[in-house]
C-alpha cells in the first residue's frame, strides 16, 4: 500500500455533524504558514492536540508551537471513532504476551486503565463539555469458543500478577440480564467511559489556541526535510527545531521508512436511534463488546443522549464480511451497506420490541461513517524520538484503540521532547520507537514477498 495524505472527500461522522460551529474548524485556512517555529506538530487529532497542550502546560510558550492539519480540525480518526474509552481489562493479554512478553503485556493493560483515569480527571478538572459518561462495560461472549478464550486470557493475566479486582464475572441468566443481550453466554464487567471525542479534542485545541498555540488547517505537510527538519506546504516552508509526527495511519507519507510498519485500515461506525425498549428509563447505561470470535465482534457504545453506536469489525463470522471494504485503504469517503445491515441486525437483537411493532420514522438505523485506523504489526503504538532523524518525534500507530492509549502517550511524548527520559514517561517500554523494531517487521514483510 503506497502511503498517502488523508482523503479530501471523507465522510462526516456523528461527531463532525454535531460540531460544525467549532470556531477553529478552518483556522488559518487561507493564510501563509509562519516562517519558523520551535515545535511543528503534524496532525490535529487527539495525539497532536494533546501533545501541543502538554508542551504549553510544561512551560513552552504557545507561540512557539504550530499544529498543521491537512483537512479541517480533528478530521481524522479522533472524531470518527465510536466514542468509547474502553480499557482492555485482560482480553488482549495472551496476544501481547506472545509478542512482547508477559511483563510488557501487563504494563500495556495497566496503562489503559491509567488512561481512563486520566481522561476522567482531565474532563472533571477542566469541566470539559464532551458528554463524558463514566460507566461500566461488558465483554460479552456470544460463542462457546469465545467463552474459552476469555477464560484463558483472564487466568493468564491473573497468573502474571495482573490486578483483576475491578473485573466481575457473570454467566447464564445473570449475564443476559446484566447486559440485556439474550444470546450472552457470559460477560466480564469492568469500568469504561463514553464521550463525544470531537468535543473533547476541540476543547483541547481551543484551550491550546487560547494559550497562544497556533493551528493551521487545510494545510498538509508535504515534506519534512532532514537538514533543518522543516515541515512545508505548497506556498510555504517552516523552519522548525522539532517536528512531531501525530499523523497516525498517514505517518508513512512523511516517513517512508514506516511503510511496512504503520498500515491503514478502514473502520466503520453505525448510529442508531433507540426504540421504546432501549430509551427513557430503559436506556442502557452500560457499554459492551459483543464477541463472536477474535476477528468478529461489535462494539456497542451508548451515548449520554441515548444514541447507540455499533462499531468494531461489525461482523459475526466469515459470511458477514465485506471483502472490498476490508482491504487496506486511505479512503474514508464511503461506508459499507453490508456492515450497516449487520449492525442493524445486532441492534434488533438487543431491542426487545415485538416484531409486530413497526419502526417509527426516525427510529432505528440513522447514519454510518468511516475512518482510517493506523495498525502496527506488533500491536503497540510508536512513541518517541525517531532514530536517525534528529529533532523528529512520533506519537502514532494506535491500532484502533487510541482513546485508551493517547492520554498517557501524548503527555509522555511531550516529556521526551522536553528532554526527559523514557522512564519518566511511565509508558510500557515496548511502545518506544526504535530502528530495530521497524527493521524487524519491514524485513519480515520483504521476506514474505520473495
Ligand atoms: C471508525 C473508528 C472507530 C474507532 N473507535 C474507537 C473507540 O471506540 N475507542 C478507541 O479507543 N479508539 C477508537 N478508534 C481509534 C482512535 O480513534 C484512534 O486511535 C485515535 O483517534 C488516533 O488519534 P491520532 O490523533 O493519533 O490520529 P488522528 O485522529 O487520525 O489524527 C491524525 C491527523 O493527522 C492529519 N494528517 C495526516 N497526515 C497529515 C499531513 N501530512 N499533514 C497534515 N496533517 C496530516 C489527519 O488529517 C488527522 O487529522 C476508532 C477509529 C476509527 C477510524
CSV table of C-alpha atoms and ligand atoms in Angstrom, one decimal:
chain,number,residue,atom,x,y,z
A,1,UNK,CA,0.0,0.0,0.0
A,2,UNK,CA,1.5,3.3,-1.1
A,3,UNK,CA,1.5,5.9,1.7
A,4,UNK,CA,-1.0,8.8,1.2
A,5,UNK,CA,-2.2,12.1,2.6
A,6,UNK,CA,-5.7,12.0,4.0
A,7,UNK,CA,-8.5,11.6,1.5
A,8,UNK,CA,-10.0,15.0,0.7
A,9,UNK,CA,-13.6,13.9,0.5
A,10,UNK,CA,-14.1,12.0,3.7
A,11,UNK,CA,-17.4,11.2,5.3
A,12,UNK,CA,-18.6,13.3,8.2
A,13,UNK,CA,-19.1,11.5,11.5
A,14,UNK,CA,-21.8,12.0,14.0
A,15,UNK,CA,-19.2,14.0,16.0
A,16,UNK,CA,-18.4,16.2,13.0
A,17,UNK,CA,-22.1,16.7,12.1
A,18,UNK,CA,-22.9,17.9,15.7
A,19,UNK,CA,-19.9,20.4,16.0
A,20,UNK,CA,-20.0,22.3,12.7
A,21,UNK,CA,-19.8,25.6,14.5
A,22,UNK,CA,-16.4,24.9,16.2
A,23,UNK,CA,-14.7,28.3,15.6
A,24,UNK,CA,-11.3,26.9,14.7
A,25,UNK,CA,-12.6,24.2,12.3
A,26,UNK,CA,-10.9,26.0,9.4
A,27,UNK,CA,-8.3,28.0,11.3
A,28,UNK,CA,-5.9,29.9,9.1
A,29,UNK,CA,-7.1,28.1,6.0
A,30,UNK,CA,-6.2,30.9,3.7
A,31,UNK,CA,-3.1,32.2,5.5
A,32,UNK,CA,0.5,31.5,4.7
A,33,UNK,CA,2.3,29.5,7.4
A,34,UNK,CA,4.8,31.3,9.6
A,35,UNK,CA,8.5,31.1,8.5
A,36,UNK,CA,9.7,29.4,11.7
A,37,UNK,CA,8.5,27.6,14.8
A,38,UNK,CA,10.3,25.8,17.6
A,39,UNK,CA,7.8,23.0,17.5
A,40,UNK,CA,5.8,21.9,14.5
A,41,UNK,CA,3.2,19.3,15.3
A,42,UNK,CA,1.7,17.5,12.2
A,43,UNK,CA,-1.9,16.3,12.8
A,44,UNK,CA,-4.7,17.8,14.9
A,45,UNK,CA,-6.2,14.6,16.3
A,46,UNK,CA,-6.1,13.8,19.9
A,47,UNK,CA,-2.3,13.0,19.7
A,48,UNK,CA,-1.4,16.3,18.1
A,49,UNK,CA,-3.7,18.5,20.1
A,50,UNK,CA,-2.8,16.9,23.5
A,51,UNK,CA,1.0,17.0,22.7
A,52,UNK,CA,0.7,20.7,22.0
A,53,UNK,CA,-1.4,21.3,25.1
A,54,UNK,CA,1.1,19.3,27.3
A,55,UNK,CA,4.0,21.3,25.9
A,56,UNK,CA,2.4,24.5,26.9
A,57,UNK,CA,1.5,23.0,30.3
A,58,UNK,CA,5.1,22.2,30.8
A,59,UNK,CA,6.2,25.8,30.2
A,60,UNK,CA,6.7,26.1,26.4
A,61,UNK,CA,5.3,29.4,25.1
A,62,UNK,CA,2.2,28.9,23.0
A,63,UNK,CA,3.5,30.9,20.1
A,64,UNK,CA,6.5,28.6,19.7
A,65,UNK,CA,4.1,25.7,18.6
A,66,UNK,CA,2.2,25.3,15.4
A,67,UNK,CA,-0.1,22.4,14.6
A,68,UNK,CA,-0.6,21.6,10.9
A,69,UNK,CA,-3.7,19.8,9.8
A,70,UNK,CA,-4.3,18.5,6.3
A,71,UNK,CA,-8.1,18.9,6.3
A,72,UNK,CA,-10.4,20.6,8.8
A,73,UNK,CA,-9.5,20.5,12.5
A,74,UNK,CA,-9.8,17.0,14.1
A,75,UNK,CA,-10.8,15.4,10.8
A,76,UNK,CA,-9.0,12.1,11.4
A,77,UNK,CA,-9.8,9.0,13.5
A,78,UNK,CA,-10.1,11.1,16.7
A,79,UNK,CA,-13.5,12.4,15.5
A,80,UNK,CA,-14.5,9.3,13.6
A,81,UNK,CA,-14.3,6.8,16.3
A,82,UNK,CA,-17.0,5.1,18.3
A,83,UNK,CA,-16.5,7.4,21.3
A,84,UNK,CA,-15.6,4.5,23.6
A,85,UNK,CA,-12.8,4.9,26.2
A,86,UNK,CA,-12.7,1.2,27.0
A,87,UNK,CA,-9.5,-0.2,28.6
A,88,UNK,CA,-8.8,-3.7,27.7
A,89,UNK,CA,-9.0,-5.2,31.2
A,90,UNK,CA,-7.5,-8.6,30.4
A,91,UNK,CA,-8.7,-10.0,27.0
A,92,UNK,CA,-5.6,-8.9,24.9
A,93,UNK,CA,-3.1,-10.2,27.4
A,94,UNK,CA,-2.2,-13.5,25.7
A,95,UNK,CA,-1.6,-11.8,22.3
A,96,UNK,CA,0.5,-9.0,23.8
A,97,UNK,CA,2.4,-11.5,25.9
A,98,UNK,CA,3.3,-13.6,22.9
A,99,UNK,CA,4.7,-10.6,21.1
A,100,UNK,CA,6.2,-8.5,23.9
A,101,UNK,CA,6.5,-10.9,26.9
A,102,UNK,CA,4.2,-11.1,29.9
A,103,UNK,CA,5.6,-8.1,31.9
A,104,UNK,CA,5.1,-5.7,28.9
A,105,UNK,CA,1.7,-7.2,28.3
A,106,UNK,CA,0.7,-6.5,31.9
A,107,UNK,CA,2.1,-2.9,31.6
A,108,UNK,CA,0.1,-2.3,28.4
A,109,UNK,CA,-3.2,-3.2,30.1
A,110,UNK,CA,-2.3,-1.3,33.2
A,111,UNK,CA,-1.5,1.7,31.0
A,112,UNK,CA,-5.0,1.6,29.5
A,113,UNK,CA,-6.6,1.8,33.0
A,114,UNK,CA,-4.4,4.8,33.7
A,115,UNK,CA,-5.7,6.4,30.5
A,116,UNK,CA,-9.3,6.1,31.6
A,117,UNK,CA,-8.5,7.6,35.0
A,118,UNK,CA,-6.5,10.4,33.3
A,119,UNK,CA,-9.3,11.3,30.8
A,120,UNK,CA,-11.8,11.2,33.7
A,121,UNK,CA,-9.7,13.5,35.8
A,122,UNK,CA,-9.0,15.9,32.9
A,123,UNK,CA,-12.6,16.3,32.0
A,124,UNK,CA,-13.6,16.9,35.6
A,125,UNK,CA,-10.7,19.2,36.4
A,126,UNK,CA,-11.4,21.4,33.3
A,127,UNK,CA,-15.1,21.0,33.2
A,128,UNK,CA,-14.9,19.8,29.6
A,129,UNK,CA,-18.3,19.7,27.9
A,130,UNK,CA,-17.8,16.4,26.0
A,131,UNK,CA,-20.8,14.3,27.1
A,132,UNK,CA,-18.4,12.2,29.2
A,133,UNK,CA,-20.1,9.3,30.9
A,134,UNK,CA,-18.1,7.1,33.3
A,135,UNK,CA,-19.8,3.8,33.3
A,136,UNK,CA,-19.4,0.0,33.2
A,137,UNK,CA,-18.7,-2.1,30.2
A,138,UNK,CA,-19.2,-5.8,29.4
A,139,UNK,CA,-17.1,-8.1,27.4
A,140,UNK,CA,-19.9,-10.4,26.2
A,141,UNK,CA,-19.1,-13.9,24.9
A,142,UNK,CA,-21.7,-15.0,22.3
A,143,UNK,CA,-19.9,-18.2,21.3
A,144,UNK,CA,-18.5,-21.1,23.4
A,145,UNK,CA,-15.1,-20.6,21.7
A,146,UNK,CA,-15.0,-17.1,23.0
A,147,UNK,CA,-16.0,-18.2,26.5
A,148,UNK,CA,-12.9,-20.4,26.4
A,149,UNK,CA,-10.7,-17.6,25.0
A,150,UNK,CA,-11.8,-15.1,27.7
A,151,UNK,CA,-11.3,-17.6,30.5
A,152,UNK,CA,-7.8,-18.5,29.3
A,153,UNK,CA,-6.9,-14.8,29.0
A,154,UNK,CA,-8.3,-13.9,32.4
A,155,UNK,CA,-6.4,-16.8,34.1
A,156,UNK,CA,-3.1,-15.9,32.3
A,157,UNK,CA,-3.4,-12.2,33.2
A,158,UNK,CA,-4.1,-13.0,36.8
A,159,UNK,CA,-1.2,-15.5,37.0
A,160,UNK,CA,1.1,-12.8,35.6
A,161,UNK,CA,0.3,-10.6,38.6
A,162,UNK,CA,-2.4,-8.6,36.8
A,163,UNK,CA,-4.9,-6.8,39.0
A,164,UNK,CA,-8.4,-8.2,38.4
A,165,UNK,CA,-10.0,-6.6,41.4
A,166,UNK,CA,-12.1,-4.3,39.1
A,167,UNK,CA,-13.4,-7.1,37.0
A,168,UNK,CA,-16.7,-9.0,37.7
A,169,UNK,CA,-17.8,-12.2,36.0
A,170,UNK,CA,-21.4,-13.1,35.2
A,171,UNK,CA,-22.8,-16.1,33.4
A,172,UNK,CA,-26.0,-17.7,32.2
A,173,UNK,CA,-29.2,-15.8,33.1
A,174,UNK,CA,-27.3,-13.2,35.1
A,175,UNK,CA,-25.1,-12.4,32.1
A,176,UNK,CA,-28.2,-12.0,29.9
A,177,UNK,CA,-30.0,-9.8,32.5
A,178,UNK,CA,-26.9,-7.6,33.2
A,179,UNK,CA,-26.1,-7.0,29.5
A,180,UNK,CA,-29.5,-7.1,28.0
A,181,UNK,CA,-28.2,-9.5,25.4
A,182,UNK,CA,-30.4,-12.5,25.0
A,183,UNK,CA,-27.6,-14.6,23.4
A,184,UNK,CA,-25.0,-13.8,26.0
A,185,UNK,CA,-23.3,-16.9,27.5
A,186,UNK,CA,-21.1,-15.0,29.9
A,187,UNK,CA,-19.9,-11.4,30.5
A,188,UNK,CA,-16.9,-9.7,32.2
A,189,UNK,CA,-17.7,-6.3,33.7
A,190,UNK,CA,-15.2,-3.5,34.2
A,191,UNK,CA,-15.1,0.3,34.2
A,192,UNK,CA,-15.1,2.4,30.9
A,193,UNK,CA,-16.4,5.6,29.6
A,194,UNK,CA,-18.3,7.0,26.7
A,195,UNK,CA,-17.7,10.5,25.3
A,196,UNK,CA,-18.1,12.9,22.4
A,197,UNK,CA,-14.5,12.6,21.1
A,198,UNK,CA,-14.9,15.5,18.7
A,199,UNK,CA,-15.9,17.9,21.5
A,200,UNK,CA,-13.0,16.6,23.7
A,201,UNK,CA,-10.3,17.3,21.1
A,202,UNK,CA,-11.9,20.6,20.1
A,203,UNK,CA,-11.8,21.6,23.7
A,204,UNK,CA,-8.1,20.8,23.9
A,205,UNK,CA,-7.4,22.6,20.6
A,206,UNK,CA,-9.4,25.7,21.7
A,207,UNK,CA,-7.5,25.9,25.0
A,208,UNK,CA,-4.2,25.4,23.2
A,209,UNK,CA,-5.1,28.3,20.9
A,210,UNK,CA,-6.3,30.5,23.8
A,211,UNK,CA,-2.9,29.9,25.4
A,212,UNK,CA,-1.1,31.2,22.3
A,213,UNK,CA,-0.7,27.9,20.3
A,214,UNK,CA,-1.3,28.1,16.5
A,215,UNK,CA,-3.3,25.9,14.3
A,216,UNK,CA,-3.2,25.8,10.5
A,217,UNK,CA,-5.9,23.7,8.9
A,218,UNK,CA,-6.3,22.6,5.3
A,219,UNK,CA,-2.5,22.7,5.3
A,220,UNK,CA,-1.0,19.3,4.6
A,221,UNK,CA,2.7,18.9,5.4
A,222,UNK,CA,4.1,17.5,2.2
A,223,UNK,CA,7.7,17.1,3.0
A,224,UNK,CA,9.9,17.2,6.1
A,225,UNK,CA,13.5,18.0,5.2
A,226,UNK,CA,16.1,16.1,7.2
A,227,UNK,CA,18.6,19.1,7.3
A,228,UNK,CA,16.5,21.7,9.1
A,229,UNK,CA,13.6,19.4,9.9
A,230,UNK,CA,11.2,21.9,8.4
A,231,UNK,CA,7.6,21.0,7.5
A,232,UNK,CA,6.4,22.5,4.3
A,233,UNK,CA,3.3,23.1,2.3
A,234,UNK,CA,2.9,24.3,-1.2
A,235,UNK,CA,3.5,28.0,-0.9
A,236,UNK,CA,5.2,27.9,2.5
A,237,UNK,CA,8.1,26.3,4.4
A,238,UNK,CA,8.5,26.3,8.2
A,239,UNK,CA,12.0,26.1,9.7
A,240,UNK,CA,11.5,24.1,12.8
A,241,UNK,CA,13.7,22.8,15.6
A,242,UNK,CA,11.3,20.0,16.4
A,243,UNK,CA,8.8,18.2,14.2
A,244,UNK,CA,6.3,15.9,15.9
A,245,UNK,CA,4.5,13.4,13.7
A,246,UNK,CA,1.0,12.9,15.1
A,247,UNK,CA,-0.3,11.6,11.7
A,248,UNK,CA,-1.3,8.1,12.9
A,249,UNK,CA,-2.4,6.0,9.8
A,250,UNK,CA,-0.8,8.5,7.5
A,251,UNK,CA,2.6,8.6,9.2
A,252,UNK,CA,4.5,6.8,6.3
A,253,UNK,CA,3.6,9.6,3.9
A,254,UNK,CA,6.3,11.8,5.5
A,255,UNK,CA,8.3,8.9,7.0
A,256,UNK,CA,8.6,6.3,4.2
A,257,UNK,CA,10.6,4.0,6.5
A,258,UNK,CA,7.3,3.3,8.2
A,259,UNK,CA,5.7,2.0,5.0
A,260,UNK,CA,5.7,-1.6,6.3
A,261,UNK,CA,5.1,-0.7,9.9
A,262,UNK,CA,2.1,1.6,10.1
A,263,UNK,CA,-0.7,0.4,7.8
A,264,UNK,CA,-4.1,1.9,7.2
A,265,UNK,CA,-7.3,0.0,7.9
A,266,UNK,CA,-10.8,1.4,7.3
A,267,UNK,CA,-13.3,1.0,10.0
A,268,UNK,CA,-17.0,1.9,10.3
A,269,UNK,CA,-19.4,3.1,13.0
A,270,UNK,CA,-23.2,2.9,12.7
A,271,UNK,CA,-25.5,5.0,14.7
A,272,UNK,CA,-29.0,4.0,15.9
A,273,UNK,CA,-31.8,5.9,17.5
A,274,UNK,CA,-33.3,3.5,20.1
A,275,UNK,CA,-36.9,2.4,20.2
A,276,UNK,CA,-39.0,2.3,23.3
A,277,UNK,CA,-37.3,-0.8,24.8
A,278,UNK,CA,-33.9,0.9,24.8
A,279,UNK,CA,-34.9,4.5,25.6
A,280,UNK,CA,-36.0,6.6,28.5
A,281,UNK,CA,-35.8,4.6,31.7
A,282,UNK,CA,-34.8,1.6,29.7
A,283,UNK,CA,-31.8,3.3,28.0
A,284,UNK,CA,-28.8,1.1,28.8
A,285,UNK,CA,-26.2,2.9,31.0
A,286,UNK,CA,-23.5,0.4,30.2
A,287,UNK,CA,-21.5,-0.2,27.0
A,288,UNK,CA,-20.4,-3.5,25.6
A,289,UNK,CA,-18.4,-5.6,23.1
A,290,UNK,CA,-20.4,-8.5,21.6
A,291,UNK,CA,-17.8,-11.1,20.8
A,292,UNK,CA,-18.4,-13.8,18.4
A,293,UNK,CA,-14.7,-14.5,17.8
A,294,UNK,CA,-11.5,-12.5,17.9
A,295,UNK,CA,-12.0,-11.2,14.4
A,296,UNK,CA,-15.7,-10.9,14.6
A,297,UNK,CA,-17.3,-8.5,17.0
A,298,UNK,CA,-19.4,-5.4,17.6
A,299,UNK,CA,-18.5,-2.7,20.0
A,300,UNK,CA,-21.7,-1.1,21.4
A,301,UNK,CA,-21.4,2.4,22.8
A,302,UNK,CA,-24.4,4.1,24.5
A,303,UNK,CA,-24.1,7.9,24.4
A,304,UNK,CA,-25.3,10.2,27.1
A,305,UNK,CA,-28.1,11.4,24.7
A,306,UNK,CA,-29.3,7.9,24.3
A,307,UNK,CA,-27.9,7.3,20.8
A,308,UNK,CA,-26.4,3.8,20.4
A,309,UNK,CA,-23.3,3.3,18.2
A,310,UNK,CA,-22.2,0.0,16.8
A,311,UNK,CA,-18.5,-0.3,15.7
A,312,UNK,CA,-15.8,-3.0,15.9
A,313,UNK,CA,-15.4,-5.3,12.9
A,314,UNK,CA,-19.2,-5.2,12.5
A,315,UNK,CA,-19.2,-8.9,11.7
A,316,UNK,CA,-20.4,-12.1,13.2
A,317,UNK,CA,-18.5,-14.5,11.1
A,318,UNK,CA,-16.9,-15.1,7.7
A,319,UNK,CA,-20.2,-15.0,5.9
A,320,UNK,CA,-20.8,-11.5,7.2
A,321,UNK,CA,-17.8,-9.7,5.9
A,322,UNK,CA,-17.5,-7.1,3.1
A,323,UNK,CA,-14.2,-8.0,1.4
A,324,UNK,CA,-14.0,-4.9,-0.7
A,325,UNK,CA,-14.5,-2.7,2.4
A,326,UNK,CA,-11.8,-4.6,4.4
A,327,UNK,CA,-8.9,-4.0,2.0
A,328,UNK,CA,-6.1,-1.6,3.2
A,329,UNK,CA,-7.1,1.9,2.1
A,330,UNK,CA,-6.9,5.5,3.0
A,331,UNK,CA,-10.4,6.1,1.5
A,332,UNK,CA,-12.8,7.2,4.2
A,333,UNK,CA,-15.3,8.7,1.7
A,334,UNK,CA,-17.8,5.8,1.8
A,335,UNK,CA,-19.3,3.2,4.1
A,336,UNK,CA,-20.3,-0.4,3.7
A,337,UNK,CA,-24.0,-1.2,3.4
A,338,UNK,CA,-23.2,-4.8,4.5
A,339,UNK,CA,-21.7,-3.6,7.8
A,340,UNK,CA,-24.6,-1.2,8.4
A,341,UNK,CA,-27.0,-4.1,7.8
A,342,UNK,CA,-25.0,-6.4,10.2
A,343,UNK,CA,-25.2,-3.8,12.9
A,344,UNK,CA,-29.0,-3.3,12.3
A,345,UNK,CA,-29.5,-7.0,12.9
A,346,UNK,CA,-27.5,-6.8,16.2
A,347,UNK,CA,-29.4,-3.7,17.2
A,348,UNK,CA,-32.7,-5.5,16.6
A,349,UNK,CA,-31.3,-8.4,18.6
A,350,UNK,CA,-30.9,-6.2,21.7
A,351,UNK,CA,-34.1,-4.3,21.2
A,352,UNK,CA,-36.9,-6.1,22.9
A,353,UNK,CA,-39.7,-4.8,20.7
A,354,UNK,CA,-42.3,-7.3,19.4
A,355,UNK,CA,-41.9,-7.9,15.6
A,356,UNK,CA,-45.5,-6.6,15.3
A,357,UNK,CA,-44.5,-3.1,16.5
A,358,UNK,CA,-43.4,-1.1,13.4
A,359,UNK,CA,-40.4,1.3,13.5
A,360,UNK,CA,-41.4,4.9,13.7
A,361,UNK,CA,-39.8,7.4,11.3
A,362,UNK,CA,-36.6,8.4,12.9
A,363,UNK,CA,-36.1,5.2,14.9
A,364,UNK,CA,-33.5,2.6,14.2
A,365,UNK,CA,-30.6,2.9,11.8
A,366,UNK,CA,-29.7,6.6,11.4
A,367,UNK,CA,-26.3,7.0,9.9
A,368,UNK,CA,-22.9,5.4,9.2
A,369,UNK,CA,-19.4,6.8,8.7
A,370,UNK,CA,-15.9,5.6,8.3
A,371,UNK,CA,-12.4,6.4,9.4
A,372,UNK,CA,-8.8,5.1,9.0
A,373,UNK,CA,-7.1,3.2,11.8
A,374,UNK,CA,-3.3,3.0,11.9
A,375,UNK,CA,-2.2,-0.5,12.6
A,376,UNK,CA,1.2,-1.8,13.6
A,377,UNK,CA,2.5,-5.4,13.2
A,378,UNK,CA,3.3,-5.7,16.9
A,379,UNK,CA,0.0,-4.1,18.1
A,380,UNK,CA,1.8,-1.4,20.1
A,381,UNK,CA,1.9,2.3,19.3
A,382,UNK,CA,5.1,4.0,18.2
A,383,UNK,CA,6.2,6.7,20.6
A,384,UNK,CA,9.4,8.8,20.9
A,385,UNK,CA,12.4,10.2,19.1
A,386,UNK,CA,12.9,8.9,15.5
A,387,UNK,CA,16.3,7.2,15.3
A,388,UNK,CA,18.4,8.8,12.6
A,389,UNK,CA,16.2,11.9,12.2
A,390,UNK,CA,17.4,14.4,14.9
A,391,UNK,CA,14.6,16.7,16.1
A,392,UNK,CA,11.8,14.5,14.8
A,393,UNK,CA,9.4,12.7,17.1
A,394,UNK,CA,6.4,10.4,16.7
A,395,UNK,CA,3.2,9.5,18.5
A,396,UNK,CA,1.2,7.2,16.2
A,397,UNK,CA,0.0,3.6,15.4
A,398,UNK,CA,-2.8,3.2,17.9
A,399,UNK,CA,-4.4,0.1,16.3
A,400,UNK,CA,-8.0,1.4,16.6
A,401,UNK,CA,-7.6,1.8,20.3
A,402,UNK,CA,-6.2,5.4,20.7
A,403,UNK,CA,-8.9,6.6,23.1
A,404,UNK,CA,-7.5,4.1,25.6
A,405,UNK,CA,-3.8,5.0,24.9
A,406,UNK,CA,-3.3,8.6,24.0
A,407,UNK,CA,-3.9,10.3,27.3
A,408,UNK,CA,-0.6,8.8,28.5
A,409,UNK,CA,1.2,8.6,25.2
A,410,UNK,CA,0.9,12.3,24.2
A,411,UNK,CA,1.9,13.6,27.7
A,412,UNK,CA,4.8,11.0,27.6
A,413,UNK,CA,5.9,12.3,24.2
A,414,UNK,CA,5.8,15.9,25.4
A,415,UNK,CA,8.2,14.9,28.2
A,416,UNK,CA,10.6,13.2,25.8
A,417,UNK,CA,10.6,16.3,23.5
A,418,UNK,CA,11.5,18.4,26.5
A,419,UNK,CA,14.5,16.2,27.3
A,420,UNK,CA,13.1,13.8,30.0
A,421,UNK,CA,13.9,10.1,30.0
A,422,UNK,CA,11.7,7.3,28.8
A,423,UNK,CA,11.4,6.1,32.4
A,424,UNK,CA,9.8,9.4,33.3
A,425,UNK,CA,7.0,8.8,30.7
A,426,UNK,CA,6.0,5.7,32.7
A,427,UNK,CA,4.9,4.1,29.4
A,428,UNK,CA,5.5,0.5,28.6
A,429,UNK,CA,9.0,0.1,27.1
A,430,UNK,CA,7.6,-1.8,24.0
A,431,UNK,CA,5.9,1.5,22.8
A,432,UNK,CA,9.3,3.2,22.2
A,433,UNK,CA,10.3,3.9,18.7
A,434,UNK,CA,13.5,2.0,17.7
A,435,UNK,CA,15.0,1.4,14.3
A,436,UNK,CA,15.3,-2.3,15.3
A,437,UNK,CA,11.6,-2.5,15.8
A,438,UNK,CA,10.9,-1.1,12.4
A,439,UNK,CA,13.6,-3.1,10.6
A,440,UNK,CA,12.4,-6.4,12.1
A,441,UNK,CA,8.9,-6.1,10.7
A,442,UNK,CA,10.0,-4.5,7.4
A,443,UNK,CA,12.4,-7.4,6.9
A,444,UNK,CA,9.5,-9.9,7.5
A,445,UNK,CA,7.4,-8.0,5.0
A,446,UNK,CA,10.2,-8.1,2.4
A,447,UNK,CA,10.8,-11.9,3.0
A,448,UNK,CA,7.0,-12.6,2.7
A,449,UNK,CA,7.1,-11.0,-0.7
A,450,UNK,CA,10.1,-13.1,-2.0
B,1,LIG,C1,-14.2,4.1,12.8
B,1,LIG,C2,-13.3,4.2,14.0
B,1,LIG,C3,-13.7,3.8,15.3
B,1,LIG,C4,-12.9,3.8,16.4
B,1,LIG,N1,-13.4,3.5,17.6
B,1,LIG,C5,-12.6,3.7,18.7
B,1,LIG,C6,-13.1,3.6,20.0
B,1,LIG,O1,-14.3,3.4,20.2
B,1,LIG,N2,-12.2,3.6,21.0
B,1,LIG,C7,-10.8,3.8,20.8
B,1,LIG,O2,-10.1,3.8,21.8
B,1,LIG,N3,-10.4,4.1,19.6
B,1,LIG,C8,-11.2,4.0,18.5
B,1,LIG,N4,-10.7,4.3,17.3
B,1,LIG,C9,-9.3,4.7,17.2
B,1,LIG,C10,-9.0,6.1,17.6
B,1,LIG,O3,-9.9,6.9,17.0
B,1,LIG,C11,-7.6,6.5,17.2
B,1,LIG,O4,-6.7,5.5,17.7
B,1,LIG,C12,-7.2,7.9,17.6
B,1,LIG,O5,-8.2,8.8,17.3
B,1,LIG,C13,-5.9,8.3,16.9
B,1,LIG,O6,-5.7,9.6,17.2
B,1,LIG,P1,-4.5,10.4,16.5
B,1,LIG,O7,-4.5,11.8,16.9
B,1,LIG,O8,-3.2,9.6,16.7
B,1,LIG,O9,-4.9,10.2,14.9
B,1,LIG,P2,-5.9,11.0,14.1
B,1,LIG,O10,-7.1,11.4,14.8
B,1,LIG,O11,-6.2,10.2,12.8
B,1,LIG,O12,-5.2,12.3,13.7
B,1,LIG,C14,-4.2,12.4,12.7
B,1,LIG,C15,-4.4,13.7,11.9
B,1,LIG,O13,-3.3,13.9,11.1
B,1,LIG,C16,-3.8,14.6,9.9
B,1,LIG,N5,-2.7,14.4,8.9
B,1,LIG,C17,-2.2,13.2,8.4
B,1,LIG,N6,-1.2,13.4,7.6
B,1,LIG,C18,-1.0,14.8,7.6
B,1,LIG,C19,-0.1,15.6,6.9
B,1,LIG,N7,0.9,15.1,6.1
B,1,LIG,N8,-0.2,17.0,7.1
B,1,LIG,C20,-1.1,17.5,8.0
B,1,LIG,N9,-2.0,16.7,8.6
B,1,LIG,C21,-1.9,15.4,8.4
B,1,LIG,C22,-5.0,13.8,9.6
B,1,LIG,O14,-5.9,14.6,8.8
B,1,LIG,C23,-5.6,13.7,11.0
B,1,LIG,O15,-6.5,14.7,11.4
B,1,LIG,C24,-11.5,4.2,16.2
B,1,LIG,C25,-11.0,4.6,14.9
B,1,LIG,C26,-11.9,4.6,13.8
B,1,LIG,C27,-11.4,5.1,12.5
